Amino acid sequence: MNRPSAPRKRRKEARPSELTAAALALFVEKGFAATRLDDIAARAGVSKGTLYLYFDSKEALFKAAIQEGIIPVVAEGESIVARHEGASIDLLCRLLENYWSRIGETPFAGIPKLMVAEAHNFPEVAQFYYENVIRRGRALLGAALERGVARNEFRPLPVETAIDVVIAPVLMLLIWRFSMARCQDENADPRTYLDIHTSLLRRGLMVTQV
Amino acid sequence: MNRPSAPRKRRKEARPSELTAAALALFVEKGFAATRLDDIAARAGVSKGTLYLYFDSKEALFKAAIQEGIIPVVAEGESIVARHEGASIDLLCRLLENYWSRIGETPFAGIPKLMVAEAHNFPEVAQFYYENVIRRGRALLGAALERGVARNEFRPLPVETAIDVVIAPVLMLLIWRFSMARCQDENADPRTYLDIHTSLLRRGLMVTQV
DNA sequence: TAATTTAATGACTTCTGAGTCATTAACTGC
DNA sequence: GCAGTTAATGACTCAGAAGTCATTAAATTA
């Protein structure tokens, strides 16, 4: 039969975010299928049964973990674009900078790698992520690029495609940190990396030289 | 008991590469853990038992699938660097171009996404991939960048980090194709994407304007 | 054509891990 | 302090997938 010996504490409020945080960390590390619910529970300091008090299934937990991190950051970017007044290249660099500091240096940094790895297995979650994060994020960069072209600060270029080229190195930096980085004895300094990228963009995009 | 009704054909020679090809496609699509051996066997047109005639375990099959694609391409890049004589920026662009055409447009295109997703679960395979593909590939780009700096074609820059910035958009293009691309109704044209990237590099890296 | 070898099969075994639920004990109100 | 409520537990069930092997038939040899 059963001998539930140690119900430690009861904290209904704090649980959900503790559980999604533990789940996110392990999903990012091992992938969805290779992560055991027992491990998530252990990491959160609860038992497996507790997970089912707050989430209907492993997949529901996955969705919640993804959604946790993405709510505030895009909105912040939208306000940056709305308020900006100086050179377009500075707007573009601020957006990249903001993405890095608000995602890249937080526990949510692993989400892009997780989405890339699991998109096929969770088309519904991928679609949600695409609509609410990627589409809106691309719109931000697109606005900055359009602005630069319209004001003759940037050379004319196919904006929709350029968006992807501009964001790719930042995404790749994130993804790398959560995948192959362990194999390298010495990893690039993110600061230097971003500086190189933005300086290439300055010289590469702009009509006049800096 | 057993009624093995339909042993179709016997082709000892052709099997291994057929099996790794089927495995690679499914691993790329669904990830290692979420791929069933029955599915791999079905895709290759054999039964599960046949897999074990050629590979000791699912993990052995994984390793073989990864190794299949990477043997020839790096060597080809090394010969390009050795033979090149013109401007360094052209060497750099040829290397990126070659990588795209020799990997990006083949069934092996999914390997980077697969490695990124599974690196943590297979540290040994990741290490192998790092030593034999990434390290050598980075050396190629590093040589092109060093050459440009030494000949005063490129501005001085921290080469080791710049390598990663240069390759990131190409890698990201590949990874995207095998993950989120299904969510977008319209994906960027790879040709346009690479053109933008190389033109940013030309203007961004070089001392004199083109 | 018959005997021998071996590629291939798929039912079976085994094990792992998702999801359940009867039991327990930490809180809450009286 | 006591009764009622509910957060938490962990042993259990069960489905699904990795890996096995006795059986079969295609190919090869005599």
CSV table of C-alpha atoms (C1' of nucleotides) in Angstrom, one decimal:
chain,number,residue,atom,x,y,z
A,1,MET,CA,0.0,0.0,0.0
A,2,ASN,CA,1.1,3.6,0.5
A,3,ARG,CA,3.2,5.3,3.1
A,4,PRO,CA,3.4,9.0,2.2
A,5,SER,CA,5.9,9.8,4.8
A,6,ALA,CA,7.0,13.3,4.0
A,7,PRO,CA,4.7,16.0,2.8
A,8,ARG,CA,7.1,18.9,3.3
A,9,LYS,CA,5.3,22.2,2.8
A,10,ARG,CA,2.2,23.5,1.2
A,11,ARG,CA,2.6,26.5,-1.0
A,12,LYS,CA,-0.1,26.6,-3.6
A,13,GLU,CA,0.9,30.0,-4.9
A,14,ALA,CA,4.5,29.5,-5.6
A,15,ARG,CA,4.3,26.0,-7.1
A,16,PRO,CA,3.4,26.6,-10.7
A,17,SER,CA,6.3,28.9,-11.6
A,18,GLU,CA,8.7,26.7,-9.6
A,19,LEU,CA,7.6,23.7,-11.6
A,20,THR,CA,7.7,25.4,-15.0
A,21,ALA,CA,11.2,26.7,-14.1
A,22,ALA,CA,12.4,23.3,-13.3
A,23,ALA,CA,10.8,21.8,-16.3
A,24,LEU,CA,12.2,24.5,-18.6
A,25,ALA,CA,15.7,23.9,-17.4
A,26,LEU,CA,15.5,20.2,-18.0
A,27,PHE,CA,13.7,20.4,-21.3
A,28,VAL,CA,16.3,22.8,-22.6
A,29,GLU,CA,19.1,20.5,-21.3
A,30,LYS,CA,17.8,17.0,-22.4
A,31,GLY,CA,14.9,17.7,-24.8
A,32,PHE,CA,11.3,17.0,-24.1
A,33,ALA,CA,11.2,13.2,-24.7
A,34,ALA,CA,14.4,12.5,-22.8
A,35,THR,CA,13.2,14.4,-19.7
A,36,ARG,CA,11.5,12.4,-17.0
A,37,LEU,CA,8.7,13.8,-14.9
A,38,ASP,CA,10.4,12.3,-11.8
A,39,ASP,CA,13.5,14.4,-12.6
A,40,ILE,CA,11.5,17.6,-13.0
A,41,ALA,CA,9.7,16.9,-9.7
A,42,ALA,CA,13.0,16.1,-7.9
A,43,ARG,CA,14.5,19.4,-9.2
A,44,ALA,CA,11.5,21.3,-8.0
A,45,GLY,CA,11.7,19.5,-4.6
A,46,VAL,CA,8.3,17.8,-4.9
A,47,SER,CA,7.0,14.4,-5.9
A,48,LYS,CA,5.7,13.4,-9.3
A,49,GLY,CA,2.1,13.4,-8.0
A,50,THR,CA,2.4,17.1,-7.3
A,51,LEU,CA,3.0,17.9,-10.9
A,52,TYR,CA,-0.4,16.5,-11.7
A,53,LEU,CA,-2.1,18.8,-9.2
A,54,TYR,CA,-1.0,21.8,-11.4
A,55,PHE,CA,-0.7,20.4,-14.9
A,56,ASP,CA,-2.8,17.9,-16.8
A,57,SER,CA,0.1,16.2,-18.6
A,58,LYS,CA,3.7,16.4,-19.6
A,59,GLU,CA,2.7,18.3,-22.7
A,60,ALA,CA,0.7,20.9,-20.7
A,61,LEU,CA,3.7,21.5,-18.6
A,62,PHE,CA,5.8,22.0,-21.7
A,63,LYS,CA,3.4,24.6,-23.1
A,64,ALA,CA,3.3,26.4,-19.7
A,65,ALA,CA,7.1,26.4,-19.5
A,66,ILE,CA,7.4,28.0,-23.0
A,67,GLN,CA,4.8,30.6,-22.3
A,68,GLU,CA,6.3,31.6,-19.0
A,69,GLY,CA,9.2,33.4,-20.5
A,70,ILE,CA,7.9,35.2,-23.5
A,71,ILE,CA,5.2,37.5,-22.3
A,72,PRO,CA,7.0,40.7,-21.3
A,73,VAL,CA,10.0,41.0,-23.6
A,74,VAL,CA,8.3,41.5,-27.0
A,75,ALA,CA,6.1,44.3,-25.5
A,76,GLU,CA,9.2,46.0,-24.2
A,77,GLY,CA,10.7,46.0,-27.7
A,78,GLU,CA,7.6,47.5,-29.1
A,79,SER,CA,7.8,50.4,-26.7
A,80,ILE,CA,11.5,50.9,-27.7
A,81,VAL,CA,10.6,51.2,-31.3
A,82,ALA,CA,7.7,53.6,-30.6
A,83,ARG,CA,9.8,55.9,-28.5
A,84,HIS,CA,13.0,55.9,-30.5
A,85,GLU,CA,14.1,59.2,-32.3
A,86,GLY,CA,17.8,59.1,-33.3
A,87,ALA,CA,19.6,57.2,-36.1
A,88,SER,CA,18.0,53.9,-37.3
A,89,ILE,CA,21.1,51.9,-36.9
A,90,ASP,CA,21.1,52.8,-33.2
A,91,LEU,CA,17.5,51.6,-32.9
A,92,LEU,CA,18.4,48.4,-34.6
A,93,CYS,CA,21.4,47.8,-32.2
A,94,ARG,CA,19.3,48.7,-29.2
A,95,LEU,CA,16.7,46.1,-30.1
A,96,LEU,CA,19.4,43.4,-30.5
A,97,GLU,CA,21.0,44.6,-27.3
A,98,ASN,CA,17.6,44.5,-25.5
A,99,TYR,CA,16.9,41.0,-26.7
A,100,TRP,CA,20.2,39.8,-25.5
A,101,SER,CA,20.0,41.3,-22.1
A,102,ARG,CA,16.4,40.4,-21.4
A,103,ILE,CA,16.5,36.9,-22.8
A,104,GLY,CA,20.1,35.9,-23.3
A,105,GLU,CA,21.1,36.5,-19.7
A,106,THR,CA,18.0,34.9,-18.1
A,107,PRO,CA,16.8,31.4,-17.5
A,108,PHE,CA,14.6,31.8,-20.6
A,109,ALA,CA,17.7,31.9,-22.8
A,110,GLY,CA,17.2,28.2,-23.6
A,111,ILE,CA,13.8,28.6,-25.1
A,112,PRO,CA,15.0,29.2,-28.7
A,113,LYS,CA,17.1,26.0,-28.6
A,114,LEU,CA,14.1,24.1,-27.1
A,115,MET,CA,11.7,25.4,-29.8
A,116,VAL,CA,14.1,24.6,-32.6
A,117,ALA,CA,14.6,21.1,-31.2
A,118,GLU,CA,10.9,20.3,-30.6
A,119,ALA,CA,9.0,22.4,-33.1
A,120,HIS,CA,8.2,19.3,-35.2
A,121,ASN,CA,6.8,17.3,-32.2
A,122,PHE,CA,4.6,20.1,-31.0
A,123,PRO,CA,3.3,22.0,-34.0
A,124,GLU,CA,0.6,23.6,-31.8
A,125,VAL,CA,3.2,25.1,-29.4
A,126,ALA,CA,5.4,26.0,-32.3
A,127,GLN,CA,2.6,27.9,-33.9
A,128,PHE,CA,1.8,29.7,-30.7
A,129,TYR,CA,5.5,30.7,-30.4
A,130,TYR,CA,5.7,31.8,-34.0
A,131,GLU,CA,2.6,34.0,-33.8
A,132,ASN,CA,3.4,35.6,-30.4
A,133,VAL,CA,7.2,35.8,-30.4
A,134,ILE,CA,8.8,35.4,-33.8
A,135,ARG,CA,6.3,37.3,-35.9
A,136,ARG,CA,6.2,40.2,-33.5
A,137,GLY,CA,9.9,40.2,-33.0
A,138,ARG,CA,10.5,40.2,-36.8
A,139,ALA,CA,8.0,43.1,-37.1
A,140,LEU,CA,10.2,45.1,-34.7
A,141,LEU,CA,13.4,44.6,-36.6
A,142,GLY,CA,11.5,45.2,-39.9
A,143,ALA,CA,10.2,48.5,-38.6
A,144,ALA,CA,13.8,49.6,-37.7
A,145,LEU,CA,15.1,48.5,-41.1
A,146,GLU,CA,12.2,50.2,-43.1
A,147,ARG,CA,12.8,53.3,-41.1
A,148,GLY,CA,16.4,53.3,-42.0
A,149,VAL,CA,15.7,52.8,-45.7
A,150,ALA,CA,12.9,55.4,-45.8
A,151,ARG,CA,15.2,58.0,-44.2
A,152,ASN,CA,18.1,57.1,-46.6
A,153,GLU,CA,20.3,56.0,-43.7
A,154,PHE,CA,20.4,52.4,-45.0
A,155,ARG,CA,21.0,51.2,-48.5
A,156,PRO,CA,17.9,49.8,-50.2
A,157,LEU,CA,17.5,46.1,-49.4
A,158,PRO,CA,14.9,43.3,-49.3
A,159,VAL,CA,13.8,44.0,-45.7
A,160,GLU,CA,11.9,40.8,-45.0
A,161,THR,CA,14.9,38.7,-45.7
A,162,ALA,CA,17.4,41.1,-44.1
A,163,ILE,CA,15.5,40.7,-40.8
A,164,ASP,CA,16.5,37.1,-40.7
A,165,VAL,CA,20.1,37.9,-41.5
A,166,VAL,CA,20.2,40.5,-38.7
A,167,ILE,CA,18.8,38.3,-36.0
A,168,ALA,CA,20.5,35.1,-36.9
A,169,PRO,CA,23.8,35.6,-35.1
A,170,VAL,CA,22.1,36.6,-31.9
A,171,LEU,CA,19.8,33.5,-32.0
A,172,MET,CA,22.8,31.3,-32.9
A,173,LEU,CA,24.7,32.6,-29.9
A,174,LEU,CA,21.9,31.6,-27.7
A,175,ILE,CA,21.4,28.2,-29.3
A,176,TRP,CA,25.1,27.5,-29.1
A,177,ARG,CA,25.3,28.2,-25.4
A,178,PHE,CA,22.8,25.4,-24.8
A,179,SER,CA,24.2,22.8,-27.2
A,180,MET,CA,27.7,22.5,-28.5
A,181,ALA,CA,29.3,25.0,-26.1
A,182,ARG,CA,30.2,22.3,-23.7
A,183,CYS,CA,32.5,20.8,-26.3
A,184,GLN,CA,34.6,23.9,-26.6
A,185,ASP,CA,37.3,24.5,-24.0
A,186,GLU,CA,37.0,28.2,-24.7
A,187,ASN,CA,33.9,29.9,-25.8
A,188,ALA,CA,33.7,33.4,-27.4
A,189,ASP,CA,32.8,36.2,-25.2
A,190,PRO,CA,29.2,37.2,-25.9
A,191,ARG,CA,30.0,40.9,-25.5
A,192,THR,CA,32.8,40.8,-28.2
A,193,TYR,CA,30.6,38.7,-30.4
A,194,LEU,CA,27.7,41.1,-30.3
A,195,ASP,CA,30.1,44.1,-30.9
A,196,ILE,CA,31.5,42.5,-34.0
A,197,HIS,CA,28.0,41.8,-35.3
A,198,THR,CA,26.7,45.3,-34.7
A,199,SER,CA,29.8,46.9,-36.2
A,200,LEU,CA,29.4,44.7,-39.3
A,201,LEU,CA,25.8,45.9,-39.5
A,202,ARG,CA,26.8,49.5,-39.1
A,203,ARG,CA,29.3,49.4,-42.0
A,204,GLY,CA,27.3,46.9,-44.0
A,205,LEU,CA,23.9,48.5,-43.9
A,206,MET,CA,24.6,52.2,-43.8
A,207,VAL,CA,24.9,54.5,-46.8
A,208,THR,CA,27.6,56.8,-45.1
A,209,GLN,CA,30.5,55.4,-43.3
A,210,VAL,CA,30.9,55.6,-39.5
B,1,MET,CA,5.3,-18.7,-32.4
B,2,ASN,CA,6.7,-17.1,-35.5
B,3,ARG,CA,5.5,-16.8,-39.0
B,4,PRO,CA,8.1,-14.7,-40.9
B,5,SER,CA,6.0,-14.6,-44.0
B,6,ALA,CA,7.8,-12.0,-46.2
B,7,PRO,CA,11.6,-11.8,-46.4
B,8,ARG,CA,11.6,-9.5,-49.4
B,9,LYS,CA,15.1,-9.1,-50.7
B,10,ARG,CA,18.7,-9.7,-49.5
B,11,ARG,CA,21.0,-6.8,-50.1
B,12,LYS,CA,23.8,-6.9,-47.6
B,13,GLU,CA,25.8,-4.2,-49.4
B,14,ALA,CA,23.2,-1.5,-49.8
B,15,ARG,CA,21.6,-1.9,-46.4
B,16,PRO,CA,23.8,0.1,-44.0
B,17,SER,CA,23.5,3.4,-45.9
B,18,GLU,CA,19.8,2.9,-46.6
B,19,LEU,CA,19.3,2.4,-42.8
B,20,THR,CA,21.4,5.4,-41.8
B,21,ALA,CA,19.7,7.6,-44.4
B,22,ALA,CA,16.2,6.6,-43.1
B,23,ALA,CA,17.4,7.1,-39.5
B,24,LEU,CA,18.9,10.5,-40.2
B,25,ALA,CA,15.8,11.8,-41.8
B,26,LEU,CA,13.6,10.7,-38.8
B,27,PHE,CA,16.1,11.8,-36.2
B,28,VAL,CA,16.3,15.2,-37.8
B,29,GLU,CA,12.5,15.4,-38.0
B,30,LYS,CA,11.5,14.1,-34.5
B,31,GLY,CA,14.6,14.0,-32.4
B,32,PHE,CA,16.5,10.9,-31.2
B,33,ALA,CA,14.2,9.9,-28.3
B,34,ALA,CA,11.0,10.5,-30.1
B,35,THR,CA,12.0,8.4,-33.1
B,36,ARG,CA,10.9,4.7,-33.0
B,37,LEU,CA,13.1,2.0,-34.4
B,38,ASP,CA,10.0,0.5,-36.0
B,39,ASP,CA,9.5,3.7,-37.9
B,40,ILE,CA,13.1,3.8,-39.1
B,41,ALA,CA,12.8,0.2,-40.2
B,42,ALA,CA,9.5,0.9,-42.0
B,43,ARG,CA,11.0,3.9,-43.8
B,44,ALA,CA,13.9,1.8,-45.0
B,45,GLY,CA,11.5,-1.0,-46.1
B,46,VAL,CA,12.8,-3.6,-43.6
B,47,SER,CA,11.8,-5.0,-40.3
B,48,LYS,CA,13.1,-3.9,-36.9
B,49,GLY,CA,15.2,-7.1,-36.5
B,50,THR,CA,17.2,-6.2,-39.6
B,51,LEU,CA,18.4,-3.0,-37.9
B,52,TYR,CA,20.1,-5.2,-35.3
B,53,LEU,CA,21.9,-7.1,-38.0
B,54,TYR,CA,23.8,-4.0,-38.9
B,55,PHE,CA,23.9,-1.8,-35.8
B,56,ASP,CA,24.3,-2.9,-32.1
B,57,SER,CA,21.9,-0.4,-30.7
B,58,LYS,CA,19.8,2.7,-31.4
B,59,GLU,CA,22.7,4.9,-30.3
B,60,ALA,CA,25.1,3.1,-32.6
B,61,LEU,CA,22.7,3.9,-35.4
B,62,PHE,CA,22.7,7.5,-34.4
B,63,LYS,CA,26.5,7.8,-34.5
B,64,ALA,CA,26.6,6.1,-37.9
B,65,ALA,CA,23.9,8.5,-39.3
B,66,ILE,CA,25.9,11.5,-38.1
B,67,GLN,CA,29.2,10.3,-39.5
B,68,GLU,CA,27.8,9.4,-42.8
B,69,GLY,CA,27.4,13.0,-44.0
B,70,ILE,CA,30.5,14.8,-42.8
B,71,ILE,CA,33.4,13.0,-44.3
B,72,PRO,CA,34.0,14.7,-47.7
B,73,VAL,CA,32.9,18.3,-47.2
B,74,VAL,CA,35.5,19.6,-44.8
B,75,ALA,CA,38.3,18.2,-46.9
B,76,GLU,CA,36.9,20.0,-50.0
B,77,GLY,CA,36.9,23.3,-48.1
B,78,GLU,CA,40.6,22.8,-47.1
B,79,SER,CA,41.5,22.3,-50.7
B,80,ILE,CA,39.7,25.5,-51.6
B,81,VAL,CA,41.7,27.5,-49.1
B,82,ALA,CA,45.0,26.0,-50.3
B,83,ARG,CA,44.3,26.8,-53.9
B,84,HIS,CA,42.8,30.3,-53.6
B,85,GLU,CA,44.8,33.2,-54.9
B,86,GLY,CA,42.5,36.3,-55.3
B,87,ALA,CA,40.9,38.7,-52.8
B,88,SER,CA,40.3,37.3,-49.3
B,89,ILE,CA,36.7,38.3,-49.3
B,90,ASP,CA,36.1,36.2,-52.3
B,91,LEU,CA,37.7,33.2,-50.5
B,92,LEU,CA,35.4,33.8,-47.6
B,93,CYS,CA,32.3,33.9,-49.7
B,94,ARG,CA,33.4,30.9,-51.7
B,95,LEU,CA,33.7,28.9,-48.4
B,96,LEU,CA,30.2,29.9,-47.3
B,97,GLU,CA,28.8,29.2,-50.7
B,98,ASN,CA,30.5,25.8,-50.8
B,99,TYR,CA,29.1,24.9,-47.4
B,100,TRP,CA,25.7,25.8,-48.5
B,101,SER,CA,25.7,23.9,-51.7
B,102,ARG,CA,27.4,20.8,-50.4
B,103,ILE,CA,25.5,20.5,-47.1
B,104,GLY,CA,22.5,22.8,-47.3
B,105,GLU,CA,21.1,21.3,-50.4
B,106,THR,CA,21.6,17.7,-49.5
B,107,PRO,CA,19.9,15.2,-47.1
B,108,PHE,CA,22.7,16.0,-44.6
B,109,ALA,CA,21.3,19.5,-44.2
B,110,GLY,CA,19.5,18.4,-41.1
B,111,ILE,CA,22.6,17.4,-39.2
B,112,PRO,CA,23.4,20.8,-37.6
B,113,LYS,CA,19.9,20.9,-36.2
B,114,LEU,CA,20.1,17.4,-34.9
B,115,MET,CA,23.5,18.0,-33.3
B,116,VAL,CA,22.2,21.1,-31.6
B,117,ALA,CA,19.2,19.3,-30.3
B,118,GLU,CA,21.0,16.2,-29.0
B,119,ALA,CA,24.4,17.4,-28.1
B,120,HIS,CA,23.7,17.1,-24.4
B,121,ASN,CA,22.3,13.6,-24.6
B,122,PHE,CA,25.3,12.3,-26.6
B,123,PRO,CA,28.4,14.1,-25.4
B,124,GLU,CA,30.6,11.5,-27.1
B,125,VAL,CA,29.0,12.1,-30.5
B,126,ALA,CA,29.0,15.8,-29.9
B,127,GLN,CA,32.7,15.7,-29.2
B,128,PHE,CA,33.4,13.7,-32.3
B,129,TYR,CA,31.4,16.2,-34.4
B,130,TYR,CA,33.1,19.1,-32.7
B,131,GLU,CA,36.6,17.8,-33.4
B,132,ASN,CA,36.0,16.6,-36.9
B,133,VAL,CA,33.6,19.2,-38.3
B,134,ILE,CA,33.3,22.3,-36.3
B,135,ARG,CA,37.0,22.7,-35.3
B,136,ARG,CA,38.2,22.1,-38.9
B,137,GLY,CA,35.4,24.3,-40.4
B,138,ARG,CA,36.3,27.2,-38.1
B,139,ALA,CA,39.9,26.8,-39.0
B,140,LEU,CA,39.0,27.3,-42.7
B,141,LEU,CA,37.1,30.5,-42.0
B,142,GLY,CA,39.8,31.6,-39.6
B,143,ALA,CA,42.4,31.2,-42.3
B,144,ALA,CA,40.4,33.3,-44.7
B,145,LEU,CA,40.0,36.0,-42.1
B,146,GLU,CA,43.6,36.0,-41.0
B,147,ARG,CA,44.7,36.2,-44.7
B,148,GLY,CA,42.5,39.2,-45.2
B,149,VAL,CA,43.8,41.0,-42.1
B,150,ALA,CA,47.4,40.2,-42.9
B,151,ARG,CA,47.1,41.6,-46.5
B,152,ASN,CA,45.3,44.7,-45.2
B,153,GLU,CA,42.2,43.8,-47.1
B,154,PHE,CA,40.2,43.5,-43.9
B,155,ARG,CA,40.1,45.8,-40.9
B,156,PRO,CA,41.8,44.3,-37.8
B,157,LEU,CA,39.4,42.3,-35.7
B,158,PRO,CA,39.3,39.5,-33.2
B,159,VAL,CA,39.4,36.6,-35.7
B,160,GLU,CA,38.4,33.7,-33.4
B,161,THR,CA,35.1,35.5,-32.5
B,162,ALA,CA,34.5,36.9,-35.9
B,163,ILE,CA,34.5,33.3,-37.3
B,164,ASP,CA,31.4,32.6,-35.3
B,165,VAL,CA,29.6,35.7,-36.5
B,166,VAL,CA,30.4,34.9,-40.1
B,167,ILE,CA,29.1,31.4,-40.0
B,168,ALA,CA,26.1,32.0,-37.7
B,169,PRO,CA,23.6,33.2,-40.4
B,170,VAL,CA,24.4,30.2,-42.6
B,171,LEU,CA,24.0,27.7,-39.8
B,172,MET,CA,20.8,29.4,-38.7
B,173,LEU,CA,19.4,29.2,-42.2
B,174,LEU,CA,19.9,25.4,-42.1
B,175,ILE,CA,18.5,25.0,-38.6
B,176,TRP,CA,15.5,27.0,-39.4
B,177,ARG,CA,14.6,24.9,-42.4
B,178,PHE,CA,14.3,21.9,-40.1
B,179,SER,CA,12.4,23.5,-37.3
B,180,MET,CA,10.2,26.5,-37.4
B,181,ALA,CA,10.0,26.9,-41.1
B,182,ARG,CA,6.8,24.9,-41.2
B,183,CYS,CA,5.1,27.6,-39.2
B,184,GLN,CA,5.8,30.3,-41.7
B,185,ASP,CA,3.5,30.5,-44.7
B,186,GLU,CA,6.3,32.1,-46.7
B,187,ASN,CA,10.0,31.4,-46.1
B,188,ALA,CA,12.9,33.6,-47.2
B,189,ASP,CA,14.7,32.6,-50.4
B,190,PRO,CA,18.0,31.1,-49.4
B,191,ARG,CA,19.7,32.7,-52.4
B,192,THR,CA,18.6,36.2,-51.4
B,193,TYR,CA,19.4,35.5,-47.8
B,194,LEU,CA,23.0,34.4,-48.6
B,195,ASP,CA,23.4,37.4,-50.9
B,196,ILE,CA,22.5,39.8,-48.2
B,197,HIS,CA,24.8,38.1,-45.8
B,198,THR,CA,27.8,38.2,-48.1
B,199,SER,CA,27.2,41.8,-49.1
B,200,LEU,CA,27.0,42.8,-45.5
B,201,LEU,CA,30.3,41.0,-45.0
B,202,ARG,CA,31.9,42.7,-48.0
B,203,ARG,CA,31.1,46.2,-46.8
B,204,GLY,CA,31.5,45.3,-43.1
B,205,LEU,CA,34.8,43.6,-43.2
B,206,MET,CA,36.7,45.4,-45.9
B,207,VAL,CA,39.0,48.4,-45.6
B,208,THR,CA,38.1,49.8,-49.0
B,209,GLN,CA,34.6,50.0,-50.3
B,210,VAL,CA,33.3,47.8,-53.0
C,1,DT,C1',17.8,-30.4,-57.9
C,2,DA,C1',19.2,-30.9,-53.2
C,3,DA,C1',21.9,-29.3,-49.3
C,4,DT,C1',23.8,-25.5,-47.0
C,5,DT,C1',24.4,-20.9,-45.7
C,6,DT,C1',22.7,-16.6,-44.0
C,7,DA,C1',19.7,-12.3,-44.6
C,8,DA,C1',15.5,-11.2,-42.9
C,9,DT,C1',11.4,-11.6,-40.1
C,10,DG,C1',8.1,-10.4,-36.3
C,11,DA,C1',6.2,-12.4,-32.1
C,12,DC,C1',7.9,-12.2,-27.7
C,13,DT,C1',10.3,-10.4,-23.4
C,14,DT,C1',11.8,-6.8,-20.7
C,15,DC,C1',12.1,-2.4,-18.9
C,16,DT,C1',11.3,2.4,-18.6
C,17,DG,C1',8.5,6.1,-17.7
C,18,DA,C1',3.7,8.6,-18.0
C,19,DG,C1',-0.2,8.9,-15.4
C,20,DT,C1',-3.5,7.3,-11.2
C,21,DC,C1',-5.3,7.2,-6.6
C,22,DA,C1',-5.8,5.7,-1.8
C,23,DT,C1',-3.4,7.4,2.0
C,24,DT,C1',-1.3,10.9,4.8
C,25,DA,C1',-0.4,15.2,7.2
C,26,DA,C1',-0.2,20.2,6.9
C,27,DC,C1',-3.1,24.0,7.3
C,28,DT,C1',-7.8,26.6,8.5
C,29,DG,C1',-11.7,27.7,11.1
C,30,DC,C1',-14.3,27.0,15.1
D,1,DG,C1',-7.5,21.5,21.0
D,2,DC,C1',-10.5,19.3,17.4
D,3,DA,C1',-12.9,18.5,12.9
D,4,DG,C1',-12.8,19.4,8.2
D,5,DT,C1',-10.4,20.6,4.1
D,6,DT,C1',-6.9,19.9,0.7
D,7,DA,C1',-1.9,19.9,-0.7
D,8,DA,C1',1.3,16.4,-1.1
D,9,DT,C1',2.9,11.8,-1.4
D,10,DG,C1',4.7,7.5,-3.7
D,11,DA,C1',3.5,2.7,-4.6
D,12,DC,C1',1.0,1.1,-8.3
D,13,DT,C1',-0.8,0.3,-13.2
D,14,DC,C1',-0.2,0.0,-17.8
D,15,DA,C1',1.2,1.4,-22.5
D,16,DG,C1',4.8,1.7,-25.5
D,17,DA,C1',9.2,1.0,-27.3
D,18,DA,C1',14.1,-1.2,-27.1
D,19,DG,C1',16.2,-5.2,-27.8
D,20,DT,C1',16.0,-10.8,-28.6
D,21,DC,C1',15.7,-15.1,-31.0
D,22,DA,C1',13.5,-19.2,-33.0
D,23,DT,C1',11.8,-19.6,-37.5
D,24,DT,C1',11.7,-18.9,-42.5
D,25,DA,C1',13.1,-18.4,-47.2
D,26,DA,C1',16.3,-16.3,-50.5
D,27,DA,C1',20.6,-16.9,-52.3
D,28,DT,C1',24.6,-19.9,-53.0
D,29,DT,C1',27.1,-24.1,-53.7
D,30,DA,C1',27.6,-28.9,-54.8
